[in-house]
CSV table of C-alpha atoms and ligand atoms in Angstrom, one decimal:
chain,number,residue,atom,x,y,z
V,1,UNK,CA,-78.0,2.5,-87.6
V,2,UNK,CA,-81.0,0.4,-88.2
V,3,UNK,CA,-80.9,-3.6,-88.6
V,4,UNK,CA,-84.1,-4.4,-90.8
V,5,UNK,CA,-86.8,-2.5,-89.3
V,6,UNK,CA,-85.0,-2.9,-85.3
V,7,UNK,CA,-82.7,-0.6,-83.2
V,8,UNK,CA,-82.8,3.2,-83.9
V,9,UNK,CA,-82.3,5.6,-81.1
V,10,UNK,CA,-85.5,5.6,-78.9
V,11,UNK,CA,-84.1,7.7,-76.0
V,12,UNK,CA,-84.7,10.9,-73.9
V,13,UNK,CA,-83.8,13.9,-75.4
V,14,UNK,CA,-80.9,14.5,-72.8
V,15,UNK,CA,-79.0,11.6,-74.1
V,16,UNK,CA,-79.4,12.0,-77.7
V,17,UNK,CA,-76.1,14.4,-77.7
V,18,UNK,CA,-74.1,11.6,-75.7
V,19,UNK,CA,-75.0,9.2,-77.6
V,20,UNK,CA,-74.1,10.8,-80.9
V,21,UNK,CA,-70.8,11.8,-79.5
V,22,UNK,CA,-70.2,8.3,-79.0
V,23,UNK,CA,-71.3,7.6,-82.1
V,24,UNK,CA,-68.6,9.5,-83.5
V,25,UNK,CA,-65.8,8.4,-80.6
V,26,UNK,CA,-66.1,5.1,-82.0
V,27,UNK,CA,-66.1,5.7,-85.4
V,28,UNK,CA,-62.4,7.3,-85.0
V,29,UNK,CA,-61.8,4.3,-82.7
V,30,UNK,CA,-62.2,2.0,-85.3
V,31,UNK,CA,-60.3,3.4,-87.5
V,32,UNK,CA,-57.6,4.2,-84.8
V,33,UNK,CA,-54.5,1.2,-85.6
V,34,UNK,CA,-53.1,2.5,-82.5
V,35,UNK,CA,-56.5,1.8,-80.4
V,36,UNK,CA,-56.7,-1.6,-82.0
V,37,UNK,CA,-54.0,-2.9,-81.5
V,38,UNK,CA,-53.9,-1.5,-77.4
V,39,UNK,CA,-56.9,-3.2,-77.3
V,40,UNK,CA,-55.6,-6.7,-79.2
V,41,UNK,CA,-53.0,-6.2,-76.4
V,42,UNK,CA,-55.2,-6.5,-73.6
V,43,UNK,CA,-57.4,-9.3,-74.9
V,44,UNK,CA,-54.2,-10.8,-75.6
V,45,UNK,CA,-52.6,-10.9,-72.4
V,46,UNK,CA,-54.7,-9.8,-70.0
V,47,UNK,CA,-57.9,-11.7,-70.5
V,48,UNK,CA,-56.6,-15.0,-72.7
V,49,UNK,CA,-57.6,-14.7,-75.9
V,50,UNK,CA,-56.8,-16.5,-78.4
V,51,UNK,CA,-59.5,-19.4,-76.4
V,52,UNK,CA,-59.2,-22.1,-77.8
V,53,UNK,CA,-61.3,-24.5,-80.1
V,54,UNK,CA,-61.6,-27.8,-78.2
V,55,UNK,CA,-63.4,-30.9,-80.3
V,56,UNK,CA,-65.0,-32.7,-77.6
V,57,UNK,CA,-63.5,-36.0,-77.2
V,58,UNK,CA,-66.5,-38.0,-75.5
V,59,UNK,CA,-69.3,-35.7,-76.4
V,60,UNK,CA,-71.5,-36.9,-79.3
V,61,UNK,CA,-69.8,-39.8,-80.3
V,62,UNK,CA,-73.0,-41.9,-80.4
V,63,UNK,CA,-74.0,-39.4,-83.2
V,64,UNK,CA,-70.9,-39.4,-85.1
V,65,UNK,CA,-71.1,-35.5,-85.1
V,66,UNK,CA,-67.8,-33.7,-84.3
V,67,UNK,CA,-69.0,-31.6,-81.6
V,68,UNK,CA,-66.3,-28.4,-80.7
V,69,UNK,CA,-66.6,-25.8,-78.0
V,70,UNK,CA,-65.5,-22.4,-78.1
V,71,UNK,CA,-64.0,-21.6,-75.3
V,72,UNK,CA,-64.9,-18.3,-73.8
V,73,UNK,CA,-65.2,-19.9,-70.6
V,74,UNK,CA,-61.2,-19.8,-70.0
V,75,UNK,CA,-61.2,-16.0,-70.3
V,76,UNK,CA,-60.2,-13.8,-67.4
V,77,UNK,CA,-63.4,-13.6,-65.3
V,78,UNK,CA,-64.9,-16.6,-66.8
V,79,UNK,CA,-67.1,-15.7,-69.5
V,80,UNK,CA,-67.4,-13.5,-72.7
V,81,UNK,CA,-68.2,-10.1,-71.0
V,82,UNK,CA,-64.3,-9.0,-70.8
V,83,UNK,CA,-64.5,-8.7,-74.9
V,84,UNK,CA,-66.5,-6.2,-74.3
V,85,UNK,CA,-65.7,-4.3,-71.0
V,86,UNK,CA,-62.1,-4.2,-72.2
V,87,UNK,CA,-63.4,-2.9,-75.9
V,88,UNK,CA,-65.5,0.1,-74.3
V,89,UNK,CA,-63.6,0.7,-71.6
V,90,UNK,CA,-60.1,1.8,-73.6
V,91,UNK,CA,-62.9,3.5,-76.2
V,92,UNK,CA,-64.1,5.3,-73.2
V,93,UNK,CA,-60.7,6.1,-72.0
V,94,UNK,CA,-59.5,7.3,-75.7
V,95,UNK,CA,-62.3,9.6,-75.8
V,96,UNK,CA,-60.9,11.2,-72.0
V,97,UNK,CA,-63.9,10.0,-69.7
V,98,UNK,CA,-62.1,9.3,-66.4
V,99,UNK,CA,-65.2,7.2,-65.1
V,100,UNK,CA,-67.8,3.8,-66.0
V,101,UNK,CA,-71.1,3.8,-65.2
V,102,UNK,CA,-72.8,0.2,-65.5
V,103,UNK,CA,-76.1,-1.4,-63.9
V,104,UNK,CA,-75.7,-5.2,-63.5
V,105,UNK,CA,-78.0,-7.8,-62.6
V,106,UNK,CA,-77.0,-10.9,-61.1
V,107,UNK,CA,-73.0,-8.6,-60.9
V,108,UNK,CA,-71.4,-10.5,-63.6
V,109,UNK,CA,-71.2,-7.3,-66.2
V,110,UNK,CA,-70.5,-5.3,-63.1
V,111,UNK,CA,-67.5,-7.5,-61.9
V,112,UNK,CA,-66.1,-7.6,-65.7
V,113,UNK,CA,-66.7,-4.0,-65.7
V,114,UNK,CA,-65.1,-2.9,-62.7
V,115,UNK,CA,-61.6,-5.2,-64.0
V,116,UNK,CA,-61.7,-3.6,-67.4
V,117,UNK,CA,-62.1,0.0,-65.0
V,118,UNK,CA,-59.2,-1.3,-62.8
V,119,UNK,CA,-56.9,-2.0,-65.5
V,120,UNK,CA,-57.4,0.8,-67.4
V,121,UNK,CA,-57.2,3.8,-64.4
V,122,UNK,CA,-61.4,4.6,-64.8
V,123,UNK,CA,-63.7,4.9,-62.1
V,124,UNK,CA,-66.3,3.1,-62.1
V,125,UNK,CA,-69.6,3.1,-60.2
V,126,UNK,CA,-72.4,0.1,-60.4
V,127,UNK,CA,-75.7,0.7,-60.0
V,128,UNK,CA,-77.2,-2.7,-58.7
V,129,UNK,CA,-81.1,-3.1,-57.1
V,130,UNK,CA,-81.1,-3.5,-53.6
V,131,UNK,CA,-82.6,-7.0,-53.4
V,132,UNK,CA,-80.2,-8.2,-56.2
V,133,UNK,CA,-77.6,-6.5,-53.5
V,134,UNK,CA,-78.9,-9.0,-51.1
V,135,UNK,CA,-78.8,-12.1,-53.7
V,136,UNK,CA,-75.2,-11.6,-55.0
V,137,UNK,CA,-73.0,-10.8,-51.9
V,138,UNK,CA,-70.1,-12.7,-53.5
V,139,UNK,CA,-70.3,-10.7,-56.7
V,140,UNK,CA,-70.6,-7.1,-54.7
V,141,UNK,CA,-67.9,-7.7,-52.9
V,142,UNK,CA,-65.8,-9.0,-55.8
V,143,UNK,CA,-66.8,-5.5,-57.5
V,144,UNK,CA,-65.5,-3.7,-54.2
V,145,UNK,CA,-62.4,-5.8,-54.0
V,146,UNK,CA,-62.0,-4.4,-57.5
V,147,UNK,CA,-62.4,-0.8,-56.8
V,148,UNK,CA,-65.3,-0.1,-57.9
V,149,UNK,CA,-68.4,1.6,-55.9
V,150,UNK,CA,-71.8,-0.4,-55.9
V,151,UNK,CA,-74.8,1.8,-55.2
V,152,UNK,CA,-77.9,0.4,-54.4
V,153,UNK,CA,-81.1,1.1,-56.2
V,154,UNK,CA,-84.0,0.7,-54.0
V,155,UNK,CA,-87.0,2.4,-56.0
V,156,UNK,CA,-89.7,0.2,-58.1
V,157,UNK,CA,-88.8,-3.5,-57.5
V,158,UNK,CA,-85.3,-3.0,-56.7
V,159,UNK,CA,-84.2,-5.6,-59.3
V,160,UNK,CA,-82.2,-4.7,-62.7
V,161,UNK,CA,-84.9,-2.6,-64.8
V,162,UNK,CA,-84.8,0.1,-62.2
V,163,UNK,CA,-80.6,-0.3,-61.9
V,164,UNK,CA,-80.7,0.5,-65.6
V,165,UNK,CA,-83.0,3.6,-65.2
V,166,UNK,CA,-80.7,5.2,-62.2
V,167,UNK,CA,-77.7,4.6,-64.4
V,168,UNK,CA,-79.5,6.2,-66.9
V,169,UNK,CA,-80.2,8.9,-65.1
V,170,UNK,CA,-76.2,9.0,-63.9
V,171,UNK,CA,-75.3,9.1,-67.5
V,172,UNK,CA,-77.6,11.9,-68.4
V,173,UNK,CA,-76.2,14.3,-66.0
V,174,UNK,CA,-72.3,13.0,-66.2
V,175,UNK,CA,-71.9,12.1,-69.9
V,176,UNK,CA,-68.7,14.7,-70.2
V,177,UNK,CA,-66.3,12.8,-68.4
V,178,UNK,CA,-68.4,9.4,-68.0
V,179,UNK,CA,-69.3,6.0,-70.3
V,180,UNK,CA,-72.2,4.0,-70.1
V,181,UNK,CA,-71.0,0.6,-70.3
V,182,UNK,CA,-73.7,-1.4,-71.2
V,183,UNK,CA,-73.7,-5.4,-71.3
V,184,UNK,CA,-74.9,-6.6,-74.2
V,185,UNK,CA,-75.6,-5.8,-77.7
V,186,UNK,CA,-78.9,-3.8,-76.6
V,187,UNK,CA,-80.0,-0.6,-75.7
V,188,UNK,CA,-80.2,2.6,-78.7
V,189,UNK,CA,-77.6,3.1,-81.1
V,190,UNK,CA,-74.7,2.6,-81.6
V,191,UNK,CA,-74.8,0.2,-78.8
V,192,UNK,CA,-76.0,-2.5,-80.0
V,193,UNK,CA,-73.4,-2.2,-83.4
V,194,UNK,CA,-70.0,-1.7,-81.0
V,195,UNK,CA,-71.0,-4.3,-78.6
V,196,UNK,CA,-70.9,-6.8,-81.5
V,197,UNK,CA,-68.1,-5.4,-83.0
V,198,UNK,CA,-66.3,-6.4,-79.6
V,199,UNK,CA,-67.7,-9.5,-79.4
V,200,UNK,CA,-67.2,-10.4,-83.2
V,201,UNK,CA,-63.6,-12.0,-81.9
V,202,UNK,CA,-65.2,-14.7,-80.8
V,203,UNK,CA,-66.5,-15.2,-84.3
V,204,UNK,CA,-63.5,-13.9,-86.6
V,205,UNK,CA,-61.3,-16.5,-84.2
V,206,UNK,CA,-63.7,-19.6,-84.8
V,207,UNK,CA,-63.6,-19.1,-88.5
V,208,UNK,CA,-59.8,-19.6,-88.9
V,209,UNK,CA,-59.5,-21.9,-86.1
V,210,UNK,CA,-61.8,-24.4,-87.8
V,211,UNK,CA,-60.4,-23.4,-91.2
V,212,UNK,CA,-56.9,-24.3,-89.3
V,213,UNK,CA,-57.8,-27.6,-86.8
V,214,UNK,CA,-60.4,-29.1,-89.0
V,215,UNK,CA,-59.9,-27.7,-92.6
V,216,UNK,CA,-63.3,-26.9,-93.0
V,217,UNK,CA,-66.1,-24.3,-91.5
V,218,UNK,CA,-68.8,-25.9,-89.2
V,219,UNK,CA,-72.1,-26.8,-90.9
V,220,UNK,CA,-73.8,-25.2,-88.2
V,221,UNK,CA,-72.9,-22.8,-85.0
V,222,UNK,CA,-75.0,-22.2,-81.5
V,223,UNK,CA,-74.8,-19.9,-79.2
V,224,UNK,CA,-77.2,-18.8,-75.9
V,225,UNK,CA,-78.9,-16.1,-76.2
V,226,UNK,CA,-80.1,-13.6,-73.9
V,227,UNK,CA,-79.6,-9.7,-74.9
V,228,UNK,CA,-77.6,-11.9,-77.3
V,229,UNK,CA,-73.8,-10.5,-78.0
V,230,UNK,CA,-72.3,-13.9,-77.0
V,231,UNK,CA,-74.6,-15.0,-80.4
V,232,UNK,CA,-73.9,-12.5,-82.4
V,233,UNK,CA,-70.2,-12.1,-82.0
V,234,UNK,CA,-70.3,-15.6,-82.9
V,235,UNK,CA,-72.6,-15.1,-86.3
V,236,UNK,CA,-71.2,-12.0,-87.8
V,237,UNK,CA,-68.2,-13.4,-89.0
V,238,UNK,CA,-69.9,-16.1,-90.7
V,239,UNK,CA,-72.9,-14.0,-91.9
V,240,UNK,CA,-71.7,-14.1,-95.5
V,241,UNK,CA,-70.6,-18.2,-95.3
V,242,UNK,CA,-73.0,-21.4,-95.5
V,243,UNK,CA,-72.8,-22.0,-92.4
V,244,UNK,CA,-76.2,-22.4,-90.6
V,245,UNK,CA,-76.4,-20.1,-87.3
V,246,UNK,CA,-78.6,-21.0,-84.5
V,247,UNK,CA,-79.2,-19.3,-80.9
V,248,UNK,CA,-81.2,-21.3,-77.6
V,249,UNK,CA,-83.1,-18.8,-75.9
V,250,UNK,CA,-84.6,-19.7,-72.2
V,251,UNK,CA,-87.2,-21.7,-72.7
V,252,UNK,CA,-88.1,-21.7,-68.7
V,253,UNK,CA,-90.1,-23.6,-66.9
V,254,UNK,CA,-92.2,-23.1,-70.3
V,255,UNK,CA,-93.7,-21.2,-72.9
V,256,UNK,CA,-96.5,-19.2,-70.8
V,257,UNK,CA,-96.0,-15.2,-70.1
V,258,UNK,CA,-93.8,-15.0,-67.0
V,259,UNK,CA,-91.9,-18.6,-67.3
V,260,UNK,CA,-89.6,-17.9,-69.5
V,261,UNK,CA,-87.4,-15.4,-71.3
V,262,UNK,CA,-87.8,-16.4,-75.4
V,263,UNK,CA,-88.0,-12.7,-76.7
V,264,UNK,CA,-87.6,-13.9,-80.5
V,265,UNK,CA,-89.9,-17.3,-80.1
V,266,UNK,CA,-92.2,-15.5,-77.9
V,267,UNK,CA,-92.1,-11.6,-78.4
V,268,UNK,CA,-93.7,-9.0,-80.4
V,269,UNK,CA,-92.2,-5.7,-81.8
V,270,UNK,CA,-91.7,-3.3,-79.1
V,271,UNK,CA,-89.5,-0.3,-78.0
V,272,UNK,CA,-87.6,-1.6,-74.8
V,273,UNK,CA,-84.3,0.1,-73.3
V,274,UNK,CA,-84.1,2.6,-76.4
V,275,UNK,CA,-84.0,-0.1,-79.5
V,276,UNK,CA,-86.9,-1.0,-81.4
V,277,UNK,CA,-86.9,-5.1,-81.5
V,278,UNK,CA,-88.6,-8.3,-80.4
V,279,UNK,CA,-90.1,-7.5,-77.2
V,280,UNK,CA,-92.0,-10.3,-74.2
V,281,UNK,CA,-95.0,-7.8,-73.6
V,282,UNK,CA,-98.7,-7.7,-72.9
V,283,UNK,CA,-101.7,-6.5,-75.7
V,284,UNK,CA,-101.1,-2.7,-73.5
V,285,UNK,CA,-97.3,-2.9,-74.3
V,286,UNK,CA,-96.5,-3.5,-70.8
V,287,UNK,CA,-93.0,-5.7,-70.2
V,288,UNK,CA,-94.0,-9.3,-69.0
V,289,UNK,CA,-91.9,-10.7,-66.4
V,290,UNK,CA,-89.4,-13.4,-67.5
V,291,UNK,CA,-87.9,-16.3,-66.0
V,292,UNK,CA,-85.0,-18.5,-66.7
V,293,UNK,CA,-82.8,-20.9,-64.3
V,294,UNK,CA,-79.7,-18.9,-65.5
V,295,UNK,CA,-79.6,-14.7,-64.4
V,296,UNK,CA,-77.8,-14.5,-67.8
V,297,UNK,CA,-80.8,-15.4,-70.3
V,298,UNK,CA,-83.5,-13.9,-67.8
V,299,UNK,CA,-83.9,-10.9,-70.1
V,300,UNK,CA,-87.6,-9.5,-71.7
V,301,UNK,CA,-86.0,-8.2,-74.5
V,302,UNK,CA,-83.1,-9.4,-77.5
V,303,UNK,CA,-80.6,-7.0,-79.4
V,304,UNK,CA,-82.5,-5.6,-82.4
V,305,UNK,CA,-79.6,-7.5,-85.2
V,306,UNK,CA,-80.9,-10.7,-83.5
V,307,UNK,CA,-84.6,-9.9,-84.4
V,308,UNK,CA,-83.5,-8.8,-88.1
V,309,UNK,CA,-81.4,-11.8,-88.6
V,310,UNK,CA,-84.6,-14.1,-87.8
V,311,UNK,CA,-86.8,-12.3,-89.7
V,312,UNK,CA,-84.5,-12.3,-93.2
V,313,UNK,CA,-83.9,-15.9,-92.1
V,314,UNK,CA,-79.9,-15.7,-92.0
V,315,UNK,CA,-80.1,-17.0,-88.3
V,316,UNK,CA,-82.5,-19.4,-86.2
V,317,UNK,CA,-83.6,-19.3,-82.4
V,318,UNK,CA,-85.0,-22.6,-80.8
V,319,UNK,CA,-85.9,-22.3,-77.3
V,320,UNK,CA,-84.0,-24.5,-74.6
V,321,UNK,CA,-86.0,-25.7,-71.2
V,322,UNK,CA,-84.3,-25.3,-67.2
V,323,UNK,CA,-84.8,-28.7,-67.5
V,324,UNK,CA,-82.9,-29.2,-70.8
V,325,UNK,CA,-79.9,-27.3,-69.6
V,326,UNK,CA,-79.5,-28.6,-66.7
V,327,UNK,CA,-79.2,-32.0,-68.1
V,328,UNK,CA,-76.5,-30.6,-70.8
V,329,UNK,CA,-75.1,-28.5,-67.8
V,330,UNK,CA,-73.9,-32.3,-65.6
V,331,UNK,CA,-73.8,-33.8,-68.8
V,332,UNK,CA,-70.7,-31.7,-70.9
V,333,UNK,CA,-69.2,-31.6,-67.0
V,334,UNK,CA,-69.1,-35.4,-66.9
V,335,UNK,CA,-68.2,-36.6,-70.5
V,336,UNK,CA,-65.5,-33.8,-70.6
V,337,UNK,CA,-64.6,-32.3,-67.2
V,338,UNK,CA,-65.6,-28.9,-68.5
V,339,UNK,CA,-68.5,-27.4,-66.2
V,340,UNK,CA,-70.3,-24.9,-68.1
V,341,UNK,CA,-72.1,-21.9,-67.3
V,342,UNK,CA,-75.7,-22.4,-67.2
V,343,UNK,CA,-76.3,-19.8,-69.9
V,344,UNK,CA,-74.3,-21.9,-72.1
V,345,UNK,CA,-75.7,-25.3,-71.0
V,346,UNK,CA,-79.0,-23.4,-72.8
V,347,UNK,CA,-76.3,-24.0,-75.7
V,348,UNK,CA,-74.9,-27.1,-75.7
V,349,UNK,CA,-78.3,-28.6,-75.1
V,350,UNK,CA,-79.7,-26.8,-78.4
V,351,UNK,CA,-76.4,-28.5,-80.2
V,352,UNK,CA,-77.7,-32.1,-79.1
V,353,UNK,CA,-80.5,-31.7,-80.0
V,354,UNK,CA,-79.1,-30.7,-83.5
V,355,UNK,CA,-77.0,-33.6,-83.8
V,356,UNK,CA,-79.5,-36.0,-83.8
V,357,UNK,CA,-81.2,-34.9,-86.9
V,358,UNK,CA,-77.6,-34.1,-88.8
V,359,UNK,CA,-75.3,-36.6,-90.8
V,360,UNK,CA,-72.5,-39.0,-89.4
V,361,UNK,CA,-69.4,-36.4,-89.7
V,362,UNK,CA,-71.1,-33.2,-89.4
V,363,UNK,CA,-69.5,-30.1,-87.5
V,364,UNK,CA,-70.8,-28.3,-85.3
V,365,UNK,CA,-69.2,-25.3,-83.0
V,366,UNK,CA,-71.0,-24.8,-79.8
V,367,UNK,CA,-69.8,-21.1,-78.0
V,368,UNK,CA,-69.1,-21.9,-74.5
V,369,UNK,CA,-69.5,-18.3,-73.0
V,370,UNK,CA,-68.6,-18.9,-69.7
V,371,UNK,CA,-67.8,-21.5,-67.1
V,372,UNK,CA,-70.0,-22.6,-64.2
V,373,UNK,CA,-68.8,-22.6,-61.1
V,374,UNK,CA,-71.1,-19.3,-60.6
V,375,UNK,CA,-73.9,-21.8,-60.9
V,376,UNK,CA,-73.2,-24.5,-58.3
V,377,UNK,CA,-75.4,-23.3,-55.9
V,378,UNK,CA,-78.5,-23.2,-58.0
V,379,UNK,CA,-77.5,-26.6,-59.2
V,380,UNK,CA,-76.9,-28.3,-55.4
V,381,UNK,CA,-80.1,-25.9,-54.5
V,382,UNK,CA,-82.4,-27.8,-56.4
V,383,UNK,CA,-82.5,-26.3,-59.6
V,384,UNK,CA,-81.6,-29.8,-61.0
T,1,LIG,C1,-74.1,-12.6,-69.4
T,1,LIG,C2,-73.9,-13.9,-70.0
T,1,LIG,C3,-74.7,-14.4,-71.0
T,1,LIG,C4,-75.8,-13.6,-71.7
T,1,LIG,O1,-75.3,-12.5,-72.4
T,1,LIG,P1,-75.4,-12.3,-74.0
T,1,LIG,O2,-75.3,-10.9,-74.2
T,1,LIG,O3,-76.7,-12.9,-74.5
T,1,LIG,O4,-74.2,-13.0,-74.5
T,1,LIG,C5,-74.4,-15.7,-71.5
T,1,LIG,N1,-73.5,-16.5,-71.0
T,1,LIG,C6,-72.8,-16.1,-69.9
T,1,LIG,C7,-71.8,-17.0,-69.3
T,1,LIG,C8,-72.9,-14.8,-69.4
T,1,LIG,O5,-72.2,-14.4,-68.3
């Protein structure tokens, strides 16, 4: 499945067959009622859903806009990632692999996978670089606590990108009775199309909810973006509405290679981790280095629907500084007692900046994908 000109397939020849098979697993998923509804059963009660819609009391009441949060910060686990971990997970499970494979970063995909592997029965095994290892004790031993294994990678820089090449490489060699559960809507297809299909709750939910608590649809939606399926689960739903759709990408300490991690304000077309899309890269192709105060956004590439939705014009990308989202961060945790995730502070920072240019009783939906307790210690470190 292409979007535009992005995604495709752009993998070694070992895991074309793997990935085709799970091509087809999911197609039968989908059309599975008995999967769907299992897994409406476990968003349901075991990770929270339906969140709710909150209109901010305090928030924005200077600007007269109605400011509302969606709030996937009160799911199980704290953030959005359980959508999805839960979603491939019982596809995984469905299709009779016993085990997960997953590479994780800063350990928040690896934490939500290793619940959705606990819950289910699966195995699961995280590959995690061995100086991330060192940065994210908390996380590695809430993986462990979960069941799952962590194995350190400790080739190349010992940081994410090599993670996802050793699970990769796992995958390649175990793909009969294992799933590569990857963390966003990345990587070749079909990833990047299930991924959003799991996340497009988030979206589908909003819709009525505003429909329901407001009686009208939002003149605009934001949403962080980082490999982006927070975003998109949030725009699918309301590609074929009026209402404008806008992701904050991390604007960094700025707009120069290496201080930031703006794929789609920043990037060029480039192959990364097996899609075809917007790519932060040098003239020799070569991935630049990115930086962003949240692990979440700190990402060199952007799902490839992302980079076709910007270039067709349906949805817009405005890049968000540290700075910024810090302010929004102890800001939206003062005016409403809800402490956001950094990631999402990129978020509600874009939203404020909306307001000011949009009438007195505008709508606006901001998607709060996860809380930010995770975050204190960069906060109390200095990062403010
Ligand atoms: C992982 C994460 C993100 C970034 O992931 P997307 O795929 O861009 O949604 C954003 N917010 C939170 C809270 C996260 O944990």
């Amino acid at each position: 499945m292409r979007f535009g000109e992005y995604g495709g397939r752009y993998a070694p020849e070992i895991l074309i067959a793997p990935l085709q098979e799970l091509a087809e697993s999911y197609a039968s998923f989908r059309e599975d009622s008995g999967a769907q509804s299992e897994l409406e059963t476990l968003l349901t009660s075991y990770a929270g859903r339906e969140t709710p819609l909150y209109r901010c009391r305090n928030l924005g009441r200077e600007t007269g806009v109605r400011i509302c949060l969606k709030r996937e910060d009160l799911l199980h686990g704290g953030a959005h990632k359980i959508n999805n971990t839960l979603g491939q997970a019982l596809l995984a499970k469905r299709s009779g692999k016993v085990r997960l494979i997953a590479e994780t970063g800063a350990g928040q995909h690896g934490v939500a996978t290793a619940m959705a592997g606990a819950v289910l029965g699966l195995s699961v095994e995280v590959f995690m670089g061995a100086v991330d290892i060192g940065r994210q004790a908390l996380n590695v031993a809430r993986m462990e606590l979960l069941g799952a294994t962590v194995t350190p990678v400790s080739s190349g820089s010992a940081t994410l990108s090599d993670a996802v090449d050793c699970a990769l490489r796992n995958w390649a060699a175990t793909a009969e009775n294992s799933h590569y559960l990857i963390g966003s809507c990345v990587g070749p297809d079909p990833f990047p199309g299930l991924v959003r299909d799991f996340q497009s709750v988030i979206g589908r939910e909003l819709y009525h909810q505003s429909l329901a608590l407001e009686g009208r649809l939002p003149d605009a939606v934001v949403a962080c973006v980082g490999g982006g399926s927070n975003a998109i689960g949030t725009f699918v739903p309301l590609l074929d509405t009026p209402v404008r759709l806008i992701g904050a990408e991390a604007g960094g300490r700025g707009l120069s290679p290496g201080d930031h991690g703006a794929s789609l304000s920043c990037g060029t077309p480039g192959v990364l981790h097996g899609a075809f899309t917007q790519v932060l890269q040098d003239a020799e192709g070569m991935i630049s280095p990115t930086h962003s105060i949240s692990a979440g956004l700190d990402y060199p590439g952007v799902g490839p629907e992302h980079a076709n939705l910007r270039d067709i014009g349906r949805a817009e990308y405005v890049c968000v500084s540290d700075a910024e989202a810090v302010s929004a961060f102890r800001l939206l945790s003062k005016k409403e007692g809800i402490i956001p995730a950094l990631e999402s502070a990129h978020a509600v920072a874009a939203a404020l900046r909306l307001a000011e240019d949009m009438d007195r009783g505008s709508m606006i939906v901001v998607t709060l994908s996860g809380r930010g307790d995770k975050d204190l210690g960069t906060i109390l470190g200095g990062g403010a």
